[in-house]
């Protein structure tokens, strides 16, 4: 057994033990490293044999290399042990229902790997550990999603998912009627046959589908302009925007619990579509970047097949599978393949469903969709950062809320941007200049922990420091003011917060006997009104044992998972030319199902995320008034 096998064998046993009762254990003979003794991983150092000078020199060099290798192995093992310890703490918190604490532990475990300074790609042992760590966290994430109270928001079912496994008898009268009423123009070839008519008839008379369709069309308002531009830029029919009705209902954070596909266009988590994915962000959940990837991919499929219906089928089943069906039958025509039963049922239904949705969306009055009010378009300024910055600081310097910043960045998996990796951070429109100006006061290496505050009426230095969990002496020193001078409304203050204080603040608090909202608010430096709003409280009385959010709850993008289940099995394959939606197009592939994939920022496929004490500048500064 090789060293890598030894490490992998021990790894999954550790990681899966706490997961057996939650989501099951991955079916692979691998396990979390950390159990093998250090000496078992260190190479044996053999003394040089006697001989000439050259032999002695080579032996000495070999010994030096062996020592270096042994030291490296020791560092690797220590890093793995630390990550596993944080992970196991997260499992304990998860099983006890402390989901916020569990997430912090899981973040810490991944942070240890990402910030270690060691190359996770080139070292097989570390690469395996990182992959397995992400997989294990994914398992818990999916269990939490199923419970409806997990780390990620609960997503509405995509509208067309309500119409699985339906069959419709031919209805010539309905088909003829719909053909006669088809008075719409489209840059996508539209046809009404028995299959399309059957879905239109079903959808038009389904209250649940109507409700889903209505909400999808409302949500589309957020992204329609952006998506249509991406389609136009790549020469793709504008009406293919409605494929998102089938895939996600225009929800950028959809995660398919059966397949692992994620985002508005349901890309799989591995591959090469120009969408980065790492422990900090997943661009499948970025509406703009994923829409551009979708448009480019659909154009690639059209160039391959010369037909938009076949391109849609290939998006669902895979271009390789569709190509083989065409070669086998001699017909490059979707409806001929449909009649010859050369397509799986899901793909046979996929194209008629989308055509039905397009026709209904373009006839809103006829199908009761004309009274909906589209959501306002999502607009923002974008700043590219290559340093870690906490989203709370982003909210501070842009005079916005944490919830708003999180909503503008659905691809972020963490409360901070990554360190030493570029990230396009979206901030409220019109705040780019104030963002840049205010950040000049905060050292780059402190932006993951420090805060910024504009003084409000009645506030004091002591109160501000307490509310943000800082020391008033540090605040005074960092801003060049005297404690007895006080502060004025509108003053802008840099708030040095140590990393420990920033990272350990409790997210939730269990009410004890004698507690009141007032005492809890005072303990955590928040207002009673905030506690009521965050916890949806209508009464002042809160019973002992009640768990309260004591910081503003935010919903980050969902993590991803790899445990495919159900009829839509998916498998990871390679590159835009070799994989799609449900099928593999790789000629040598034996997999039958997979979705379009994205690239991992770590350089290999993954299954699914510390600064020292603040250094204060005591140079006298002039207090700044709010710039916005």
Coordinates of C-alpha atoms in Angstrom, one line a residue:
X1 CA 0.0 0.0 0.0
X2 CA 1.4 3.4 -1.0
X3 CA 1.7 6.4 1.4
X4 CA -1.2 8.1 -0.4
X5 CA -3.3 4.9 -0.1
X6 CA -2.5 4.7 3.6
X7 CA -3.6 8.3 4.1
X8 CA -6.8 8.0 2.0
X9 CA -7.7 4.7 3.8
X10 CA -7.6 6.3 7.2
X11 CA -9.3 9.6 6.1
X12 CA -12.8 8.6 5.2
X13 CA -13.2 6.4 8.2
X14 CA -12.7 9.5 10.4
X15 CA -14.8 11.8 8.2
X16 CA -17.7 9.4 7.6
X17 CA -18.1 8.1 11.2
X18 CA -20.1 11.1 12.3
X19 CA -22.0 11.2 9.0
X20 CA -23.4 7.7 8.9
X21 CA -26.5 8.8 10.8
X22 CA -26.8 12.0 8.8
X23 CA -26.3 11.4 5.1
X24 CA -24.4 8.2 4.7
X25 CA -20.8 7.5 3.8
X26 CA -19.3 8.0 0.4
X27 CA -18.8 4.6 -1.3
X28 CA -15.0 4.7 -1.6
X29 CA -12.2 3.1 0.4
X30 CA -10.8 6.4 1.4
X31 CA -10.6 8.2 4.7
X32 CA -9.4 11.3 6.5
X33 CA -5.7 11.4 7.2
X34 CA -4.5 11.9 10.6
X35 CA -4.4 8.5 12.1
X36 CA -1.1 7.2 10.8
X37 CA 1.8 7.8 13.1
X38 CA 4.2 10.4 11.9
X39 CA 7.1 7.9 11.8
X40 CA 5.1 5.7 9.4
X41 CA 5.1 8.6 6.9
X42 CA 8.8 9.5 7.2
X43 CA 11.2 7.9 4.8
X44 CA 14.0 5.8 6.3
X45 CA 17.3 7.6 6.3
X46 CA 20.1 5.2 5.3
X47 CA 23.7 6.2 6.1
X48 CA 26.0 6.5 3.1
X49 CA 28.1 3.5 2.3
X50 CA 31.9 3.8 2.4
X51 CA 33.5 4.6 -0.9
X52 CA 34.9 7.4 -3.0
X53 CA 34.2 11.1 -2.5
X54 CA 31.5 11.2 -5.2
X55 CA 29.6 8.4 -3.6
X56 CA 29.9 10.0 -0.2
X57 CA 28.7 13.4 -1.6
X58 CA 25.7 11.7 -3.3
X59 CA 24.8 9.9 -0.1
X60 CA 25.0 13.1 1.9
X61 CA 22.8 14.8 -0.6
X62 CA 20.3 11.9 -0.4
X63 CA 20.3 12.1 3.4
X64 CA 19.6 15.9 3.2
X65 CA 16.7 15.3 0.8
X66 CA 15.4 12.6 3.1
X67 CA 15.5 14.9 6.1
X68 CA 13.7 17.6 4.1
X69 CA 11.1 15.0 3.0
X70 CA 10.7 13.9 6.6
X71 CA 10.2 17.4 7.8
X72 CA 7.7 18.1 5.0
X73 CA 5.7 14.9 5.9
X74 CA 5.6 16.0 9.5
X75 CA 4.2 19.4 8.6
X76 CA 1.7 17.8 6.3
X77 CA 0.5 15.5 9.0
X78 CA 0.2 18.3 11.6
X79 CA -1.9 20.4 9.2
X80 CA -4.1 17.4 8.4
X81 CA -4.6 16.7 12.1
X82 CA -5.5 20.3 12.9
X83 CA -8.0 20.4 10.0
X84 CA -9.5 17.1 11.1
X85 CA -9.8 18.4 14.7
X86 CA -11.8 21.5 13.6
X87 CA -13.9 19.3 11.3
X88 CA -14.8 16.9 14.1
X89 CA -15.7 19.8 16.3
X90 CA -18.1 21.0 13.6
X91 CA -19.7 17.5 13.4
X92 CA -20.3 17.6 17.1
X93 CA -21.9 21.0 16.9
X94 CA -23.9 20.0 13.9
X95 CA -25.3 16.9 15.6
X96 CA -26.2 19.0 18.7
X97 CA -28.1 21.4 16.4
X98 CA -25.7 24.3 16.8
X99 CA -25.6 25.0 13.0
X100 CA -23.9 28.4 13.3
X101 CA -21.1 27.0 15.4
X102 CA -20.8 24.1 13.1
X103 CA -20.3 26.3 10.1
X104 CA -17.6 28.3 11.9
X105 CA -15.8 25.1 12.7
X106 CA -16.1 23.9 9.1
X107 CA -14.9 27.2 7.8
X108 CA -11.9 27.0 10.2
X109 CA -11.0 23.5 9.0
X110 CA -11.0 24.6 5.4
X111 CA -9.2 27.9 6.3
X112 CA -6.4 25.9 7.9
X113 CA -5.8 24.2 4.6
X114 CA -6.2 27.3 2.4
X115 CA -4.0 29.6 4.5
X116 CA -1.3 27.1 5.4
X117 CA 1.1 28.3 2.7
X118 CA 1.5 24.7 1.4
X119 CA 0.7 23.7 -2.1
X120 CA -2.5 21.8 -2.0
X121 CA -2.4 20.9 -5.7
X122 CA 1.1 19.4 -6.0
X123 CA 1.0 17.3 -2.8
X124 CA -1.2 14.3 -3.3
X125 CA -1.8 13.8 0.4
X126 CA -2.9 17.4 0.9
X127 CA -5.0 17.4 -2.3
X128 CA -6.8 14.2 -1.2
X129 CA -7.4 15.6 2.3
X130 CA -8.8 18.9 0.9
X131 CA -11.1 17.0 -1.5
X132 CA -12.3 14.7 1.3
X133 CA -12.8 17.6 3.7
X134 CA -15.0 19.4 1.2
X135 CA -16.9 16.2 0.5
X136 CA -17.7 15.6 4.1
X137 CA -18.8 19.2 4.7
X138 CA -21.0 18.8 1.6
X139 CA -22.7 15.8 3.1
X140 CA -23.7 17.8 6.2
X141 CA -24.8 20.7 4.0
X142 CA -27.1 18.5 2.1
X143 CA -28.5 16.9 5.2
X144 CA -29.2 20.5 6.5
X145 CA -30.9 21.5 3.3
X146 CA -33.2 18.5 3.5
X147 CA -34.1 19.5 7.1
X148 CA -35.0 23.0 5.8
X149 CA -32.9 24.7 8.5
X150 CA -29.4 24.3 7.2
X151 CA -26.6 26.6 6.3
X152 CA -28.2 27.7 3.0
X153 CA -31.5 29.2 1.9
X154 CA -34.4 26.9 1.1
X155 CA -35.0 27.1 -2.6
X156 CA -38.3 26.9 -4.4
X157 CA -38.9 23.9 -6.6
X158 CA -38.2 24.8 -10.3
X159 CA -41.6 25.0 -12.1
X160 CA -41.1 22.3 -14.6
X161 CA -39.9 19.9 -11.9
X162 CA -43.6 19.6 -11.0
X163 CA -44.3 17.8 -14.3
X164 CA -42.0 14.8 -14.1
X165 CA -43.1 11.5 -15.6
X166 CA -46.3 12.8 -17.3
X167 CA -47.7 11.3 -20.4
X168 CA -50.4 12.9 -22.6
X169 CA -52.7 11.1 -25.0
X170 CA -52.9 12.8 -28.4
X171 CA -55.5 15.5 -28.5
X172 CA -55.9 16.7 -32.1
X173 CA -58.5 19.2 -31.1
X174 CA -56.3 20.9 -28.5
X175 CA -53.3 20.8 -30.9
X176 CA -55.3 22.4 -33.7
X177 CA -56.7 25.1 -31.4
X178 CA -53.3 26.0 -30.1
X179 CA -51.8 26.1 -33.6
X180 CA -54.5 28.5 -34.6
X181 CA -53.8 30.7 -31.7
X182 CA -50.0 30.8 -32.1
X183 CA -49.6 34.4 -33.1
X184 CA -46.2 35.2 -31.6
X185 CA -42.9 35.9 -33.1
X186 CA -39.7 34.2 -31.8
X187 CA -36.1 33.9 -32.8
X188 CA -36.3 30.3 -31.6
X189 CA -38.2 27.9 -33.9
X190 CA -41.5 27.2 -32.3
X191 CA -43.7 24.3 -33.0
X192 CA -47.0 23.0 -31.5
X193 CA -47.5 19.3 -31.8
X194 CA -49.2 16.7 -29.6
X195 CA -46.3 16.7 -27.1
X196 CA -46.0 20.5 -26.7
X197 CA -49.8 20.9 -26.7
X198 CA -50.0 18.3 -23.9
X199 CA -47.7 20.3 -21.7
X200 CA -49.4 23.6 -22.4
X201 CA -52.7 22.0 -21.5
X202 CA -51.3 20.6 -18.3
X203 CA -49.5 23.7 -17.2
X204 CA -52.4 26.0 -18.0
X205 CA -54.7 24.0 -15.7
X206 CA -52.3 23.4 -12.9
X207 CA -52.6 25.9 -10.0
X208 CA -49.2 24.9 -8.6
X209 CA -47.4 25.3 -11.9
X210 CA -49.1 28.6 -12.5
X211 CA -47.9 29.8 -9.1
X212 CA -44.3 28.6 -9.9
X213 CA -44.4 30.1 -13.3
X214 CA -45.6 33.4 -12.0
X215 CA -42.8 33.6 -9.4
X216 CA -40.3 32.6 -12.1
X217 CA -41.4 35.4 -14.4
X218 CA -41.2 37.9 -11.5
X219 CA -37.7 36.8 -10.5
X220 CA -36.6 37.0 -14.2
X221 CA -36.9 40.8 -13.9
X222 CA -33.7 40.8 -11.8
X223 CA -31.6 39.3 -14.5
X224 CA -33.4 39.5 -17.8
X225 CA -31.5 42.4 -19.3
X226 CA -28.1 40.9 -18.3
X227 CA -29.1 37.4 -19.6
X228 CA -30.4 38.7 -22.9
X229 CA -27.2 40.6 -23.5
X230 CA -25.1 37.5 -22.9
X231 CA -27.3 35.5 -25.4
X232 CA -27.1 38.3 -28.0
X233 CA -23.3 38.7 -27.6
X234 CA -23.0 35.0 -28.4
X235 CA -25.6 34.7 -31.2
X236 CA -28.0 32.6 -29.2
X237 CA -31.8 33.1 -29.6
X238 CA -33.2 35.4 -27.0
X239 CA -36.0 33.1 -26.1
X240 CA -33.6 30.5 -24.8
X241 CA -33.7 32.6 -21.6
X242 CA -36.7 30.6 -20.7
X243 CA -34.6 27.4 -20.3
X244 CA -34.0 28.9 -16.8
X245 CA -37.7 28.4 -16.1
X246 CA -37.1 24.7 -16.4
X247 CA -33.7 24.6 -14.7
X248 CA -34.0 27.0 -11.7
X249 CA -37.0 29.3 -11.9
X250 CA -34.4 32.1 -12.2
X251 CA -33.0 31.4 -8.8
X252 CA -29.2 31.8 -8.8
X253 CA -28.5 29.6 -5.8
X254 CA -30.5 26.5 -6.7
X255 CA -28.7 23.3 -5.8
X256 CA -30.1 20.0 -7.2
X257 CA -30.2 17.5 -4.3
X258 CA -30.2 14.6 -6.7
X259 CA -27.4 15.6 -9.1
X260 CA -25.2 18.2 -7.5
X261 CA -25.9 20.6 -10.3
X262 CA -26.0 24.2 -9.1
X263 CA -26.9 27.7 -10.1
X264 CA -29.4 29.3 -12.4
X265 CA -28.2 27.1 -15.3
X266 CA -27.5 24.0 -13.3
X267 CA -23.9 23.4 -14.1
X268 CA -22.1 20.4 -12.4
X269 CA -19.3 21.3 -10.0
X270 CA -16.3 20.0 -12.0
X271 CA -15.0 20.6 -15.5
X272 CA -13.8 23.5 -17.6
X273 CA -16.4 26.1 -18.4
X274 CA -14.5 29.1 -17.1
X275 CA -16.4 29.2 -13.8
X276 CA -14.0 29.1 -10.9
X277 CA -14.9 27.1 -7.7
X278 CA -13.0 27.0 -4.5
X279 CA -13.4 27.1 -0.8
X280 CA -14.5 30.8 -0.9
X281 CA -16.7 31.2 -3.9
X282 CA -18.5 29.2 -6.6
X283 CA -19.1 31.1 -9.8
X284 CA -22.0 28.7 -10.8
X285 CA -24.0 30.9 -8.4
X286 CA -22.9 34.2 -10.1
X287 CA -25.8 35.2 -12.3
X288 CA -23.8 37.1 -14.8
X289 CA -20.8 34.8 -15.2
X290 CA -22.9 31.6 -15.3
X291 CA -25.2 33.2 -17.9
X292 CA -22.2 34.1 -20.1
X293 CA -21.0 30.5 -19.7
X294 CA -24.5 29.2 -20.6
X295 CA -24.7 31.3 -23.7
X296 CA -21.3 30.2 -24.9
X297 CA -22.1 26.6 -24.3
X298 CA -25.4 26.7 -26.1
X299 CA -23.7 28.3 -29.1
X300 CA -21.1 25.5 -29.0
X301 CA -23.9 22.9 -29.1
X302 CA -25.6 24.6 -31.9
X303 CA -22.4 24.7 -34.0
X304 CA -22.1 21.0 -33.4
X305 CA -25.6 20.0 -34.4
X306 CA -26.9 22.9 -36.5
X307 CA -30.3 22.7 -34.8
X308 CA -31.5 24.4 -31.6
X309 CA -33.8 21.5 -30.6
X310 CA -30.9 19.1 -30.7
X311 CA -28.8 21.6 -28.9
X312 CA -31.4 21.7 -26.1
X313 CA -31.5 17.9 -26.0
X314 CA -27.7 17.8 -25.8
X315 CA -27.7 20.3 -22.9
X316 CA -29.9 17.8 -21.1
X317 CA -28.5 14.5 -22.2
X318 CA -25.0 15.3 -23.4
X319 CA -23.7 16.0 -26.9
X320 CA -21.9 12.7 -27.2
X321 CA -25.1 10.8 -26.5
X322 CA -27.1 12.9 -28.9
X323 CA -24.4 12.5 -31.6
X324 CA -24.5 8.8 -31.3
X325 CA -28.3 8.7 -31.5
X326 CA -28.0 10.8 -34.7
X327 CA -25.4 8.5 -36.2
X328 CA -27.3 5.4 -35.2
X329 CA -30.6 6.5 -36.8
X330 CA -29.2 8.7 -39.6
X331 CA -31.6 11.5 -38.5
X332 CA -30.3 14.9 -37.2
X333 CA -33.8 15.9 -36.2
X334 CA -35.1 16.0 -32.6
X335 CA -38.7 15.0 -33.4
X336 CA -37.5 12.1 -35.6
X337 CA -35.4 10.8 -32.7
X338 CA -38.4 11.4 -30.4
X339 CA -40.6 9.2 -32.7
X340 CA -38.0 6.5 -32.9
X341 CA -37.6 6.4 -29.2
X342 CA -33.9 7.1 -29.5
X343 CA -33.8 9.5 -26.5
X344 CA -34.3 8.8 -22.8
X345 CA -37.7 9.8 -21.4
X346 CA -36.3 12.8 -19.5
X347 CA -34.8 14.3 -22.7
X348 CA -37.8 13.4 -24.8
X349 CA -39.9 15.5 -22.3
X350 CA -37.3 18.3 -21.8
X351 CA -37.6 20.0 -25.1
X352 CA -41.5 20.0 -25.3
X353 CA -41.5 21.4 -21.7
X354 CA -39.3 24.3 -22.6
X355 CA -41.2 25.1 -25.8
X356 CA -44.4 25.1 -23.8
X357 CA -42.9 27.4 -21.2
X358 CA -41.7 29.8 -24.0
X359 CA -45.1 29.9 -25.7
X360 CA -46.8 30.6 -22.4
X361 CA -44.3 33.2 -21.3
X362 CA -44.8 35.0 -24.7
X363 CA -48.6 34.9 -24.3
X364 CA -48.9 36.3 -20.7
X365 CA -52.5 37.5 -21.2
X366 CA -53.8 34.2 -22.4
X367 CA -52.2 32.3 -19.5
X368 CA -52.8 34.7 -16.6
X369 CA -49.2 35.9 -16.4
X370 CA -49.9 39.5 -17.4
X371 CA -50.7 40.8 -13.9
X372 CA -47.3 39.9 -12.4
X373 CA -44.8 42.7 -11.6
X374 CA -41.2 41.8 -12.4
X375 CA -38.6 42.2 -9.7
X376 CA -36.4 45.3 -10.1
X377 CA -33.2 44.6 -12.0
X378 CA -30.2 43.8 -9.9
X379 CA -27.6 46.6 -10.4
X380 CA -24.3 47.2 -8.6
X381 CA -20.8 48.6 -8.8
X382 CA -18.0 46.0 -9.1
X383 CA -14.6 46.2 -7.5
X384 CA -12.0 43.6 -8.0
X385 CA -10.2 42.7 -4.8
X386 CA -7.3 40.3 -4.3
X387 CA -7.2 40.5 -0.5
X388 CA -9.4 39.1 2.2
X389 CA -12.1 41.6 3.3
X390 CA -14.9 40.8 5.7
X391 CA -18.4 41.4 4.3
X392 CA -19.3 43.3 7.4
X393 CA -16.5 45.8 6.7
X394 CA -17.8 46.1 3.1
X395 CA -21.3 46.9 4.5
X396 CA -19.7 49.4 6.9
X397 CA -17.8 51.4 4.3
X398 CA -20.7 51.5 1.8
X399 CA -23.3 52.5 4.3
X400 CA -25.4 49.4 3.5
X401 CA -26.5 46.3 5.4
X402 CA -24.7 42.9 5.5
X403 CA -27.8 41.3 4.0
X404 CA -27.6 43.6 1.0
X405 CA -23.9 42.8 0.4
X406 CA -24.6 39.1 0.7
X407 CA -27.5 39.4 -1.8
X408 CA -25.3 41.2 -4.3
X409 CA -22.7 38.4 -4.1
X410 CA -24.6 35.1 -4.4
X411 CA -21.4 33.2 -5.5
X412 CA -19.7 33.8 -2.1
X413 CA -19.6 30.8 0.2
X414 CA -17.9 32.7 3.0
X415 CA -18.2 35.9 5.1
X416 CA -15.0 37.0 3.5
X417 CA -13.4 37.2 0.1
X418 CA -10.3 35.0 -0.5
X419 CA -6.8 36.1 0.2
X420 CA -4.4 36.3 -2.8
X421 CA -7.1 35.4 -5.3
X422 CA -9.0 37.9 -7.4
X423 CA -12.7 38.3 -6.7
X424 CA -15.2 40.6 -8.4
X425 CA -17.0 42.1 -5.4
X426 CA -20.4 43.6 -6.0
X427 CA -21.3 46.7 -3.9
X428 CA -24.3 49.0 -4.1
X429 CA -24.5 51.3 -7.1
X430 CA -22.7 54.6 -6.5
X431 CA -20.4 53.4 -3.7
X432 CA -17.2 52.5 -5.6
X433 CA -15.5 55.8 -4.8
X434 CA -16.5 55.9 -1.1
X435 CA -15.5 52.2 -0.8
X436 CA -12.0 53.0 -2.2
X437 CA -11.6 56.1 -0.1
X438 CA -12.6 54.7 3.2
X439 CA -10.5 51.5 2.8
X440 CA -7.4 53.6 2.6
X441 CA -7.6 54.1 6.3
X442 CA -7.5 50.3 7.0
X443 CA -4.3 48.3 6.3
X444 CA -4.9 45.6 3.7
X445 CA -4.0 42.8 6.1
X446 CA -6.5 44.0 8.6
X447 CA -9.5 44.2 6.3
X448 CA -10.6 40.7 7.3
X449 CA -11.2 41.7 10.9
X450 CA -11.3 45.5 11.4
X451 CA -14.5 47.5 11.1
X452 CA -15.5 51.0 10.1
X453 CA -18.1 53.2 11.8
X454 CA -19.8 56.6 11.1
X455 CA -20.8 58.1 14.4
X456 CA -24.5 58.5 15.0
X457 CA -26.2 61.0 17.3
X458 CA -25.7 60.2 21.0
X459 CA -22.9 57.7 20.5
X460 CA -19.7 57.7 22.5
X461 CA -16.3 56.2 21.9
X462 CA -16.8 53.7 24.7
X463 CA -20.2 52.6 23.4
X464 CA -19.0 52.2 19.9
X465 CA -16.0 50.1 21.0
X466 CA -18.2 47.9 23.1
X467 CA -20.8 47.4 20.3
X468 CA -18.1 46.3 17.8
X469 CA -16.1 44.2 20.4
X470 CA -13.0 46.4 20.3
X471 CA -11.0 48.1 23.0
X472 CA -11.6 51.8 23.3
X473 CA -7.9 52.4 23.8
X474 CA -7.2 50.8 20.4
X475 CA -9.9 52.9 18.8
X476 CA -8.4 56.1 20.2
X477 CA -4.9 55.2 19.1
X478 CA -6.0 54.1 15.6
X479 CA -7.9 57.3 15.0
X480 CA -5.5 59.8 16.6
X481 CA -8.1 61.2 19.1
X482 CA -8.1 61.6 22.8
X483 CA -10.6 59.7 24.9
X484 CA -11.8 62.8 26.7
X485 CA -12.3 64.7 23.4
X486 CA -15.3 62.5 22.5
X487 CA -16.7 62.2 19.0
X488 CA -19.1 64.2 16.9
X489 CA -22.0 62.9 14.8
X490 CA -20.7 62.1 11.3
X491 CA -17.1 61.3 12.4
X492 CA -15.6 58.4 10.6
X493 CA -13.8 55.9 12.8
X494 CA -11.6 52.9 12.0
X495 CA -12.3 50.2 14.5
X496 CA -9.4 47.8 15.2
X497 CA -10.8 44.4 16.1
X498 CA -8.5 41.5 16.9
X499 CA -8.9 38.4 14.8
X500 CA -10.0 36.4 17.8
X501 CA -12.7 38.9 18.7
X502 CA -13.9 39.0 15.1
X503 CA -14.1 35.3 14.7
X504 CA -15.4 34.1 18.0
X505 CA -18.5 36.3 18.5
X506 CA -21.4 34.0 19.1
X507 CA -24.0 33.8 16.3
X508 CA -26.8 32.5 18.6
X509 CA -27.7 32.6 22.3
X510 CA -29.9 30.2 24.2
X511 CA -32.1 32.2 26.6
X512 CA -31.7 31.3 30.3
X513 CA -34.0 31.8 33.3
X514 CA -34.0 35.5 34.2
X515 CA -32.9 36.7 30.7
X516 CA -34.9 39.4 28.9
X517 CA -34.5 40.9 25.5
X518 CA -33.0 43.9 27.2
X519 CA -30.3 42.0 29.0
X520 CA -29.5 39.9 26.0
X521 CA -29.3 43.0 23.8
X522 CA -27.0 44.6 26.3
X523 CA -24.8 41.5 26.5
X524 CA -24.2 41.3 22.8
X525 CA -24.1 45.1 22.0
X526 CA -27.2 45.1 19.8
X527 CA -30.6 46.7 20.1
X528 CA -33.8 45.1 21.3
X529 CA -35.4 46.1 18.0
X530 CA -32.7 44.2 16.1
X531 CA -33.3 41.1 18.2
X532 CA -37.0 41.3 17.5
X533 CA -36.4 41.8 13.8
X534 CA -33.8 39.1 13.4
X535 CA -35.8 36.5 15.3
X536 CA -39.3 37.5 14.0
X537 CA -40.5 38.2 17.6
X538 CA -43.9 39.7 18.2
X539 CA -43.8 39.6 22.0
X540 CA -41.4 40.8 24.6
X541 CA -41.6 37.5 26.4
X542 CA -39.1 34.8 25.3
X543 CA -39.1 31.5 27.1
X544 CA -35.9 30.0 28.6
X545 CA -34.2 27.7 26.1
X546 CA -35.2 29.7 23.1
X547 CA -32.4 30.1 20.6
X548 CA -32.0 33.7 19.4
X549 CA -29.8 35.1 16.6
X550 CA -27.7 37.7 18.2
X551 CA -26.1 38.9 15.0
X552 CA -27.8 39.7 11.8
X553 CA -28.6 36.4 10.0
X554 CA -27.4 36.2 6.5
X555 CA -27.8 33.6 3.8
X556 CA -24.7 32.7 2.0
X557 CA -24.6 30.7 -1.2
X558 CA -25.2 27.0 -0.7
X559 CA -22.2 24.7 -0.6
X560 CA -22.2 22.0 -3.2
X561 CA -22.4 18.2 -3.0
X562 CA -21.5 15.1 -5.0
X563 CA -23.9 12.5 -3.9
X564 CA -26.2 12.1 -6.9
X565 CA -29.4 10.2 -6.2
X566 CA -32.6 9.4 -8.1
X567 CA -33.3 9.1 -11.7
X568 CA -31.1 12.0 -12.8
X569 CA -27.7 10.5 -12.1
X570 CA -24.9 12.8 -13.1
X571 CA -21.2 12.1 -13.4
X572 CA -18.3 14.5 -13.7
X573 CA -16.5 14.7 -17.0
X574 CA -14.1 17.1 -18.7
X575 CA -14.4 20.3 -20.7
X576 CA -17.0 22.1 -22.7
X577 CA -16.6 19.8 -25.7
X578 CA -16.9 16.7 -23.6
X579 CA -19.7 17.1 -21.1
X580 CA -23.2 18.6 -20.6
X581 CA -26.2 18.8 -18.6
X582 CA -27.1 15.2 -18.1
X583 CA -24.8 13.3 -20.4
X584 CA -21.2 12.7 -21.1
X585 CA -20.0 13.4 -24.7
X586 CA -16.6 11.9 -24.2
X587 CA -16.3 9.2 -26.8
X588 CA -14.7 6.8 -24.3
X589 CA -17.1 7.6 -21.5
X590 CA -19.4 4.9 -20.2
X591 CA -21.3 7.4 -18.0
X592 CA -24.8 8.0 -19.1
X593 CA -25.6 11.2 -17.2
X594 CA -23.9 14.4 -16.4
X595 CA -24.3 18.2 -16.5
X596 CA -22.2 21.1 -17.7
X597 CA -19.3 21.6 -15.4
X598 CA -17.1 24.2 -14.0
X599 CA -13.4 24.5 -13.2
X600 CA -11.9 24.1 -9.8
X601 CA -9.6 26.9 -8.7
X602 CA -7.4 24.4 -7.0
X603 CA -6.5 22.8 -10.4
X604 CA -8.2 19.4 -9.7
X605 CA -11.8 18.4 -9.4
X606 CA -13.3 19.0 -6.0
X607 CA -16.7 17.8 -4.7
X608 CA -17.8 20.9 -3.1
X609 CA -14.5 26.8 1.6
X610 CA -5.5 34.9 10.7
X611 CA -4.1 37.8 11.3
X612 CA -2.0 38.7 14.3
X613 CA -2.9 41.3 17.0
X614 CA -3.8 44.6 15.4
X615 CA -0.9 46.9 14.9
X616 CA -2.1 50.4 15.8
X617 CA -0.8 53.6 14.3
X618 CA -0.6 56.2 17.0
X619 CA 0.1 59.0 14.6
X620 CA -2.3 61.9 15.2
X621 CA -5.1 62.0 12.6
X622 CA -7.8 64.4 11.8
X623 CA -11.3 63.1 12.4
X624 CA -13.1 62.7 9.2
X625 CA -16.7 63.4 8.6
X626 CA -18.8 60.9 6.7
X627 CA -18.1 61.1 3.0
X628 CA -21.4 59.7 2.0

